[in-house]
Coordinates of C-alpha atoms in Angstrom, one line a residue:
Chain A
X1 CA -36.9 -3.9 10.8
X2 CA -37.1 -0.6 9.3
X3 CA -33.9 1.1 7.4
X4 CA -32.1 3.1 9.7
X5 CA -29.6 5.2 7.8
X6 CA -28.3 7.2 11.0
X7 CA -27.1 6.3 14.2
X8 CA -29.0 9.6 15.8
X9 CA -31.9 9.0 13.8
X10 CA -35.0 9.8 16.3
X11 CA -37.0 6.8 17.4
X12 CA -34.0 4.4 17.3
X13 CA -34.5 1.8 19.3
X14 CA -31.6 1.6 22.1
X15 CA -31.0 -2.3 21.4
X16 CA -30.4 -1.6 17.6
X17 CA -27.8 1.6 18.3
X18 CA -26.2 -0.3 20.6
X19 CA -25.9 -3.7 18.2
X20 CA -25.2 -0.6 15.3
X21 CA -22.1 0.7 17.5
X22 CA -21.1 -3.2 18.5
X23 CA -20.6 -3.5 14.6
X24 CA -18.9 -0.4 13.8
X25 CA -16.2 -1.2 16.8
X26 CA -15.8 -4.8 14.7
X27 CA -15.3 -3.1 11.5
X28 CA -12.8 -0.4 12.9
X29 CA -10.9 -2.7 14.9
X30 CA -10.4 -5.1 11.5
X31 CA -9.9 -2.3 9.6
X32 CA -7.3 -0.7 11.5
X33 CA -5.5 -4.0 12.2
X34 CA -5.7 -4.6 8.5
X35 CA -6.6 -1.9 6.4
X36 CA -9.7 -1.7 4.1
X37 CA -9.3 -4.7 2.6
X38 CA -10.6 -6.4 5.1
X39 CA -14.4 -8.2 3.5
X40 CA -17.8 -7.7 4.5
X41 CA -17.4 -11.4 5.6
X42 CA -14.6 -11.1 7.7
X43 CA -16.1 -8.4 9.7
X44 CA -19.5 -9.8 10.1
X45 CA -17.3 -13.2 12.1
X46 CA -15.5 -10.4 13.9
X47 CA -19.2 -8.9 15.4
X48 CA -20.3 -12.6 15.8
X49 CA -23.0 -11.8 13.6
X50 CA -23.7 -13.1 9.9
X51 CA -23.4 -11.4 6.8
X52 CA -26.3 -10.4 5.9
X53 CA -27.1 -9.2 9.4
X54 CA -24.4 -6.6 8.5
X55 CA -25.5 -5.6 5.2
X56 CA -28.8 -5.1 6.8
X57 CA -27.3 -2.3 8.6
X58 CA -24.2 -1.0 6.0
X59 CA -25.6 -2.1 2.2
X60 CA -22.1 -1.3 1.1
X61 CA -18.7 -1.2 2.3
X62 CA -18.4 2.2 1.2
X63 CA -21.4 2.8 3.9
X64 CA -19.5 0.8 6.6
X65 CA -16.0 2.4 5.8
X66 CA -18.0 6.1 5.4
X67 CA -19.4 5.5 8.5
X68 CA -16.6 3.7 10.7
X69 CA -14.0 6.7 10.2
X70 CA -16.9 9.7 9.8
X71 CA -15.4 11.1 13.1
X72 CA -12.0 10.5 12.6
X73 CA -12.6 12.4 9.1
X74 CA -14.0 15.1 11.0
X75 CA -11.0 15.3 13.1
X76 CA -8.9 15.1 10.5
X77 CA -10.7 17.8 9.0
X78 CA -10.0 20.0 12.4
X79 CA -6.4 19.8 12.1
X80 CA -6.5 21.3 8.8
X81 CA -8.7 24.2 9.7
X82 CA -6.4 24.9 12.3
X83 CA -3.3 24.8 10.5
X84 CA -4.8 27.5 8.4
X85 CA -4.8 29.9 11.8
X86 CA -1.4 29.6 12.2
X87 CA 1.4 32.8 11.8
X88 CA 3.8 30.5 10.0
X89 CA 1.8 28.5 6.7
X90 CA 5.3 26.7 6.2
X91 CA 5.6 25.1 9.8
X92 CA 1.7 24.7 10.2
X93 CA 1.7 22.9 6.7
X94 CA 4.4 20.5 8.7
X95 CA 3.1 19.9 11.7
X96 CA 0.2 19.1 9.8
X97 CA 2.0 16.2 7.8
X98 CA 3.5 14.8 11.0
X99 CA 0.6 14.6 12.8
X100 CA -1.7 12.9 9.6
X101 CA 1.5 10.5 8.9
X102 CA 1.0 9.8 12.9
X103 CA -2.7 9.3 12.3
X104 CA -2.1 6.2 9.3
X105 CA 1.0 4.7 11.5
X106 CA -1.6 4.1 14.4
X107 CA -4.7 3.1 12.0
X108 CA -4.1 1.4 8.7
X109 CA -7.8 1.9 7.8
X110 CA -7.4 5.3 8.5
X111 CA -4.3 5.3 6.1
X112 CA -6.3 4.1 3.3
X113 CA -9.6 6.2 4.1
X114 CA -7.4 9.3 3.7
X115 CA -6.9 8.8 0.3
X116 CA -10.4 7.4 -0.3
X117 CA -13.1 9.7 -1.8
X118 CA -17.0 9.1 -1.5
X119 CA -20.0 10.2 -3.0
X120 CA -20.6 13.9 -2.4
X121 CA -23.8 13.3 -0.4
X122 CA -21.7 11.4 2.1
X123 CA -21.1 13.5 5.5
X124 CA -17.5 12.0 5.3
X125 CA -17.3 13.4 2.0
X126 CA -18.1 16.9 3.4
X127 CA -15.6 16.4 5.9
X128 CA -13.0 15.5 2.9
X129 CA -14.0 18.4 1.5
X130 CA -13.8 20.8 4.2
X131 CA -10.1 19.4 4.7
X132 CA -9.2 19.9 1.4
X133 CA -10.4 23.6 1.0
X134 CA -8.0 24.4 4.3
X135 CA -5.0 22.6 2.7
X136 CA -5.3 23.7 -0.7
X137 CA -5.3 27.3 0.8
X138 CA -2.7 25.8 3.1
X139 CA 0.0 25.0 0.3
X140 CA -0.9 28.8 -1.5
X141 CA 0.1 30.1 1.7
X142 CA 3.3 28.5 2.2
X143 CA 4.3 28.6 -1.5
X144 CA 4.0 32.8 -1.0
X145 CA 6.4 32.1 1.9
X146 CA 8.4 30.3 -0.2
X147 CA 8.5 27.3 2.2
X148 CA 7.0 24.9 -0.2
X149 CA 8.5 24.1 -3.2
X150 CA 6.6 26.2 -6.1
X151 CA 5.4 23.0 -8.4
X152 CA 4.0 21.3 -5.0
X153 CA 0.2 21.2 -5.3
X154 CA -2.8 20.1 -3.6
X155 CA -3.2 16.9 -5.0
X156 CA 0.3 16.1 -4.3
X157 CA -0.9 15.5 -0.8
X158 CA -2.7 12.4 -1.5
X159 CA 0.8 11.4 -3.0
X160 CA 2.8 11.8 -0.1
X161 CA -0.2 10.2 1.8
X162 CA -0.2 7.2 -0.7
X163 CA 3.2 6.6 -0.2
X164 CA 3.3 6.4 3.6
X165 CA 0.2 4.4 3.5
X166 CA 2.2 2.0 1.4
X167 CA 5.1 1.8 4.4
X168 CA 2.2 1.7 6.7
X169 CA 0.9 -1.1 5.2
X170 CA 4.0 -3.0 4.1
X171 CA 6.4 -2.5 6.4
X172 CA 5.4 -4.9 9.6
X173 CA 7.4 -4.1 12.4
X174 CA 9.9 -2.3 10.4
X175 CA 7.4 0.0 9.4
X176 CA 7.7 2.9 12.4
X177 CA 11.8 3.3 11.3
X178 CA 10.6 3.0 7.7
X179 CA 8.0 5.3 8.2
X180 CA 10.8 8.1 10.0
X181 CA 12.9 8.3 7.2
X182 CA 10.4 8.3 4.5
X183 CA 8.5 11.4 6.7
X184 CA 12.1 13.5 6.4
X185 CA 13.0 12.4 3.0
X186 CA 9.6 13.7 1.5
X187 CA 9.2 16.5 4.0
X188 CA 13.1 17.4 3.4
X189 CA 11.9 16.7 -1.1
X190 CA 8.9 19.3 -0.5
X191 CA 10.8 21.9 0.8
X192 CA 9.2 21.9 4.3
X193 CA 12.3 20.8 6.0
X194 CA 15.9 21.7 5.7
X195 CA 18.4 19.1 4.1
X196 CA 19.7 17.0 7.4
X197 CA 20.2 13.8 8.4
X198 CA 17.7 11.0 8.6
X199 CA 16.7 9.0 11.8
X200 CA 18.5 6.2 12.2
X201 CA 17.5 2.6 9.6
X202 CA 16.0 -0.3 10.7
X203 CA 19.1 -3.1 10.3
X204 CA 18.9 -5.7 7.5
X205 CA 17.6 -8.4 9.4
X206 CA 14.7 -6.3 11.0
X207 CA 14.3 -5.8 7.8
X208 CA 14.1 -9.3 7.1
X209 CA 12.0 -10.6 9.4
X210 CA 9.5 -8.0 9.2
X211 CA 9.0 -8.2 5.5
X212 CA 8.2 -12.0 5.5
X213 CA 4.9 -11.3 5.3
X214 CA 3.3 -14.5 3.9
X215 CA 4.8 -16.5 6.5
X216 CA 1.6 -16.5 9.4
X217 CA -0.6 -17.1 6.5
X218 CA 1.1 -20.5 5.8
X219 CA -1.4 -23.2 6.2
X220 CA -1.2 -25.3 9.3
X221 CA -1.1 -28.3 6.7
X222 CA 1.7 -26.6 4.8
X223 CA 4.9 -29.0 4.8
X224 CA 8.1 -27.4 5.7
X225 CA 9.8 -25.0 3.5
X226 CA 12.0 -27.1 0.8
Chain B
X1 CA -1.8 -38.0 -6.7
X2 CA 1.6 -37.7 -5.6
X3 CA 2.8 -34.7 -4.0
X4 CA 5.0 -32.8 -6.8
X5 CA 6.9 -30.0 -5.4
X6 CA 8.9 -28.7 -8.9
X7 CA 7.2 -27.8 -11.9
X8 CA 10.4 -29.5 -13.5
X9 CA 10.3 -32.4 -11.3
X10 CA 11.5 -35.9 -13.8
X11 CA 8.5 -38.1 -13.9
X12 CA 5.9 -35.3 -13.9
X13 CA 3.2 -36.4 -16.3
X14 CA 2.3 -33.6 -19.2
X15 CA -1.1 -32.7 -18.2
X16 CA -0.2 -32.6 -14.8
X17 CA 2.4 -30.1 -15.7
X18 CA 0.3 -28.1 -17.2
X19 CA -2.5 -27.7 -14.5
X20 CA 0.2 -26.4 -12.4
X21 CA 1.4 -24.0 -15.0
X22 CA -2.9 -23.2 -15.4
X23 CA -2.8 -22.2 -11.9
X24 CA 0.3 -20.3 -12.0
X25 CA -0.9 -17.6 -14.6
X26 CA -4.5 -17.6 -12.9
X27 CA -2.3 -16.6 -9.7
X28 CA -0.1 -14.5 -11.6
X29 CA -2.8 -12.2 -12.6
X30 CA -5.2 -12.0 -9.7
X31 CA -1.8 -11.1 -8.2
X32 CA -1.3 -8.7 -10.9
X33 CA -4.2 -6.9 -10.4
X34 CA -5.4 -6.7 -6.9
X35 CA -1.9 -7.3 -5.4
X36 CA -1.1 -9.8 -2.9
X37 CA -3.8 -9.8 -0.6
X38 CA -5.9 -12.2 -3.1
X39 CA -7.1 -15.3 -1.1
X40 CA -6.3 -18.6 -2.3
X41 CA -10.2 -19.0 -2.5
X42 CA -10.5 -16.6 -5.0
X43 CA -7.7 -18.3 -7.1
X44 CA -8.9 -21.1 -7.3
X45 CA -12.0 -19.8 -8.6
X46 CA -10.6 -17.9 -10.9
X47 CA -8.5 -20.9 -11.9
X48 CA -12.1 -23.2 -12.0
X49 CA -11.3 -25.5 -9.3
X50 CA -11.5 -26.0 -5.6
X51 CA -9.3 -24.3 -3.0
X52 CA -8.1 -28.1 -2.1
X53 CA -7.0 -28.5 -5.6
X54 CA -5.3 -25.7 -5.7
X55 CA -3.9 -26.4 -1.8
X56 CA -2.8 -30.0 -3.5
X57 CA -0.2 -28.2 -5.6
X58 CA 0.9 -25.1 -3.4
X59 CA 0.1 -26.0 0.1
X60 CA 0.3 -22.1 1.1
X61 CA -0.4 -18.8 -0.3
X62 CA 3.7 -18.4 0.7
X63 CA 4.5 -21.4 -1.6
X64 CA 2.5 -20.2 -4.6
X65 CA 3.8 -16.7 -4.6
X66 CA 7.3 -18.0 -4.3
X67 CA 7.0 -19.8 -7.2
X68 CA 4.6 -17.8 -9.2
X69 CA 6.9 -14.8 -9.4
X70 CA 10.2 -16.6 -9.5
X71 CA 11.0 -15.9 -12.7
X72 CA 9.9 -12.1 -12.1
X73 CA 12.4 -12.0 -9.1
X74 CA 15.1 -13.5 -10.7
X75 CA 14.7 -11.3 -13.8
X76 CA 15.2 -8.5 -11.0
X77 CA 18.3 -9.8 -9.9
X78 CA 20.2 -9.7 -13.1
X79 CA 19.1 -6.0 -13.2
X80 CA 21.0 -5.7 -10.3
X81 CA 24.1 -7.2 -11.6
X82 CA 24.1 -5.4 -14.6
X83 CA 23.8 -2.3 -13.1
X84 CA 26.8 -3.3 -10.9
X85 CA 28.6 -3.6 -14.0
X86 CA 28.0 0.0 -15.4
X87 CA 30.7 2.6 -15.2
X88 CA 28.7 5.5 -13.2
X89 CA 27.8 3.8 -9.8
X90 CA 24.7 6.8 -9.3
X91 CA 23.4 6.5 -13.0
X92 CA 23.4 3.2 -13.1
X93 CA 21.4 2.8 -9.3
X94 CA 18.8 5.7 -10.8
X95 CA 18.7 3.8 -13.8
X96 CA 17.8 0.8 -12.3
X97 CA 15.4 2.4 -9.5
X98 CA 13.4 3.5 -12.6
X99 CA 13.6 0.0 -14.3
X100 CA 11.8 -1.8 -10.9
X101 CA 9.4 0.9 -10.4
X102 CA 8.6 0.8 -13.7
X103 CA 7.8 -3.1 -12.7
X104 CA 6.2 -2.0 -9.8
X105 CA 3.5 0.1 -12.2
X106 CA 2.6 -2.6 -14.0
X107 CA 1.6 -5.9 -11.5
X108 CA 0.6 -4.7 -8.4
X109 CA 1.6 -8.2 -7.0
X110 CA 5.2 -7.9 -8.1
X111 CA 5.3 -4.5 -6.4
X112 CA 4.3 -5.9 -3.1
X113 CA 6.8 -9.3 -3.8
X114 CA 9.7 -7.0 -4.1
X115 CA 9.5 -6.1 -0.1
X116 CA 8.5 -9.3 0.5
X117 CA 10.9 -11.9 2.0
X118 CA 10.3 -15.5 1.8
X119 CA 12.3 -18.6 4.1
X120 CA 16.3 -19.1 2.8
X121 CA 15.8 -22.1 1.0
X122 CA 13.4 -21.3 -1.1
X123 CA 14.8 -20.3 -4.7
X124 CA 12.9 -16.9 -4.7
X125 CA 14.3 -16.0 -1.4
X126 CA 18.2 -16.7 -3.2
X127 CA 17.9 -14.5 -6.0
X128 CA 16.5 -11.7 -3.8
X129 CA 19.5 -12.2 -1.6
X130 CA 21.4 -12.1 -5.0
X131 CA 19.7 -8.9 -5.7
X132 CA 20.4 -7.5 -2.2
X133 CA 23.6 -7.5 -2.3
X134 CA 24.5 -6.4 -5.8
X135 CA 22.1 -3.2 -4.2
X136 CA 24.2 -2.8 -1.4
X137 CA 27.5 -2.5 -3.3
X138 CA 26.0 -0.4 -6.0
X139 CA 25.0 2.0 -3.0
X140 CA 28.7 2.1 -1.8
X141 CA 29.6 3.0 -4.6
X142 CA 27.7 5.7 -5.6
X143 CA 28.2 6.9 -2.4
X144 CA 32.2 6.9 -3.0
X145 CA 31.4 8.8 -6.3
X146 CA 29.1 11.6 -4.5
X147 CA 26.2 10.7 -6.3
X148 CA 24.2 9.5 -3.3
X149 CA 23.3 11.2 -0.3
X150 CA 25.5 9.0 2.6
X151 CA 22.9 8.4 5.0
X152 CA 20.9 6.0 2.5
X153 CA 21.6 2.7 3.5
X154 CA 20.4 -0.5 1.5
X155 CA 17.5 -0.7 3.9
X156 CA 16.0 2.1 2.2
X157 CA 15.7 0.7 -1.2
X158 CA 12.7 -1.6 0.9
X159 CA 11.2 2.0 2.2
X160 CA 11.3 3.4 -1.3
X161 CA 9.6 0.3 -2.9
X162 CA 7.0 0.4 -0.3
X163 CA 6.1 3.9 -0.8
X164 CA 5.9 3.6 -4.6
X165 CA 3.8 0.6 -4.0
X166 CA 1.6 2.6 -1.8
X167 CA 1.3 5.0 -4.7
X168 CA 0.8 2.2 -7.5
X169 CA -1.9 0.4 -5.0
X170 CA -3.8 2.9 -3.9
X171 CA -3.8 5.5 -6.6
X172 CA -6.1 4.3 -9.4
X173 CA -6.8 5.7 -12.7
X174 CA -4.1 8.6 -11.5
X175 CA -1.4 6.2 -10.4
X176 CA 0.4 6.6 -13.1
X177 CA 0.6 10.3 -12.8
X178 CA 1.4 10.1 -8.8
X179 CA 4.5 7.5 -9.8
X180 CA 5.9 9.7 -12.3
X181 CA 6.2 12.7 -9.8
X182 CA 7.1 9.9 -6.1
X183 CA 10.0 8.8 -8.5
X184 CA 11.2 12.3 -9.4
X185 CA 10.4 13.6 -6.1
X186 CA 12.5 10.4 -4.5
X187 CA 15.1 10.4 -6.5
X188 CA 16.2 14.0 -6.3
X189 CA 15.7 13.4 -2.0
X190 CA 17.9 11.1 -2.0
X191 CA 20.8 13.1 -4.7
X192 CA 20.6 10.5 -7.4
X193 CA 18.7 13.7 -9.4
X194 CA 19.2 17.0 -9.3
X195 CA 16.6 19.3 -8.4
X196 CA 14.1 20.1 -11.6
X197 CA 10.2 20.5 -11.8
X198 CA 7.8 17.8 -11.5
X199 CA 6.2 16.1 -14.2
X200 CA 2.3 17.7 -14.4
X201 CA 0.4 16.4 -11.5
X202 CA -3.0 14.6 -12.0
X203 CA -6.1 17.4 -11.8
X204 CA -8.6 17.4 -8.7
X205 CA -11.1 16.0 -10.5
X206 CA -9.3 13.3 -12.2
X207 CA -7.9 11.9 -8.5
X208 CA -11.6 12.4 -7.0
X209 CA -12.8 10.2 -9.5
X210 CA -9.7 7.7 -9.2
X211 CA -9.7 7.6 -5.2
X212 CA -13.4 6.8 -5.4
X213 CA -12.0 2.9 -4.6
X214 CA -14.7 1.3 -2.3
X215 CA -18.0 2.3 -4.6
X216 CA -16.9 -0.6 -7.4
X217 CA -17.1 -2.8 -4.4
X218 CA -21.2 -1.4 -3.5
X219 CA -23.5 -4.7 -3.4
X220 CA -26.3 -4.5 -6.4
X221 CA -28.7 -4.4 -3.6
X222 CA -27.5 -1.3 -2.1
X223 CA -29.3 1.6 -1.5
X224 CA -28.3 4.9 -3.5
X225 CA -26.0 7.2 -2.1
X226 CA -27.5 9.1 0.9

């Protein structure tokens, strides 16, 4: 079977988009479920195909993940560009945050890709790009309104996104409540938001219970905890 | 071979001791560096024996992390106390903050133990309990002495782990850089620092190159970069 690098790619044979899509769903729905971590191998079982079935169609995982989340990027992407057309750079740089923070509490691959660069060829790349260019120009704008605080910079973006990935990813079912505070406390440390109270704290044992995380992994041979 | 749940257990023979202790510090850094998220397949291999060897002596990944990063947990929890002993409540909780993200930088695994929890009796589980609650007196009183902002709750201290752990795991090469400005940022959001510049921020180029995670992870066989 001949290489095909593109889903649109002309002459595509409707079987092999079709068994192309069936893989990307498998690797999006592990990937969101578990973030990017997930392996080559564990998405291959989830297609019901093998590996190397899989890396016939993705060579890498950077292909796969590039792919998966292209139109997501692209999305993403969107919201920036339209932030940028906004009156207000201060509340449009915001809304912005909330809604991205919104995107990685509903996708934990997503959280991950949006602080994941590819090569420059890549069309998600471009997208990243694209994105970046609108915030960058973004955080000028809202600095000159003096709604950003002035040593806030572009790359501090992937910071803040970092950092809610991380309550995103290691949070479990506290992570929502966690994820509320941490959106006010940063957005409140930037300058975006006035000083106020936060939403309310998930108790201590939520807390406890959703942060026993190795538990479900325990072997079904495991003996009881001594 | 007898099942030998204690490393100290009377009767353990020498070498036996000292396979367990082999597999420990094989766990200790694959935890170190990739986090917790290692599979005990890949420890063992990195420890040169079988996953049922390995499964002999810690019958889940839960048991072996326990025990791996006891010591590490319980060194934690005498921070805690002697921060509880200091005279100034809010120096001594920003003092200590810094101290465990400081950890955090350093073993990727320890940063995801700390918002971990693990089942009562196990001894890693008591001395974070012990840690807990010398936090949650420590936040009392630094909110008595005005150094804290009084809707920060001990739950938090799990949020702002989590975040700094997002940081430290996902950041690369610029990690450090992203940690040095998350802790200022944090710190001053919650009023255990006053409000001051940043430390310098990593440059575009250098967190391109250092978000670039998945293209380590490219097969040998792949095809170059489209």
């Amino acid at each position: 079977m001949p290489d095909t690098p593109r889903s649109s790619a002309p002459g595509l044979r409707a079987d092999a988009a079709r068994n192309r899509e069936l893989l990307l769903t498998a690797a999006r729905e592990a990937f969101a479920e578990h973030g990017l971590d997930v392996s080559m191998r564990q998405i291959a079982a989830r297609a019901s195909v093998s590996e190397p079935t899989l890396r016939r169609r993705f060579a890498s995982k950077e292909d796969l993940v590039a792919e998966a989340f292209e139109d997501k990027i692209a999305q993403y992407a969107d919201l920036a560009l339209n932030a940028l057309d906004q009156h207000d750079a201060g509340t449009a740089l915001r809304q912005f945050l909330l809604q991205v923070m919104e995107m990685q509490l509903v996708d934990r691959g997503f959280a991950d890709v949006l602080t994941t660069t590819f090569p420059p060829t890549m069309a998600s790349e471009q997208h990243r790009r694209r994105s970046y260019q609108a915030v960058e120009r973004l955080i000028a704008q809202a600095k000159d309104d003096g709604a950003l605080r002035p040593d806030f910079v572009a790359e501090d973006l992937v910071m803040v996104l970092l950092a809610h990935a991380g309550v995103v990813a290691g949070g479990g079912h506290a992570a929502k409540a966690f994820s509320a505070r941490l959106q006010v406390l940063l957005l409140q440390a930037i300058g975006l938001e006035p000083v106020g109270e936060l939403p309310a704290a998930p108790s201590a044992g939520r807390v406890y219970h959703a942060l026993m995380k190795l538990h479900d992994q325990m072997s079904t041979t495991s003996k009881p905890a001594r």
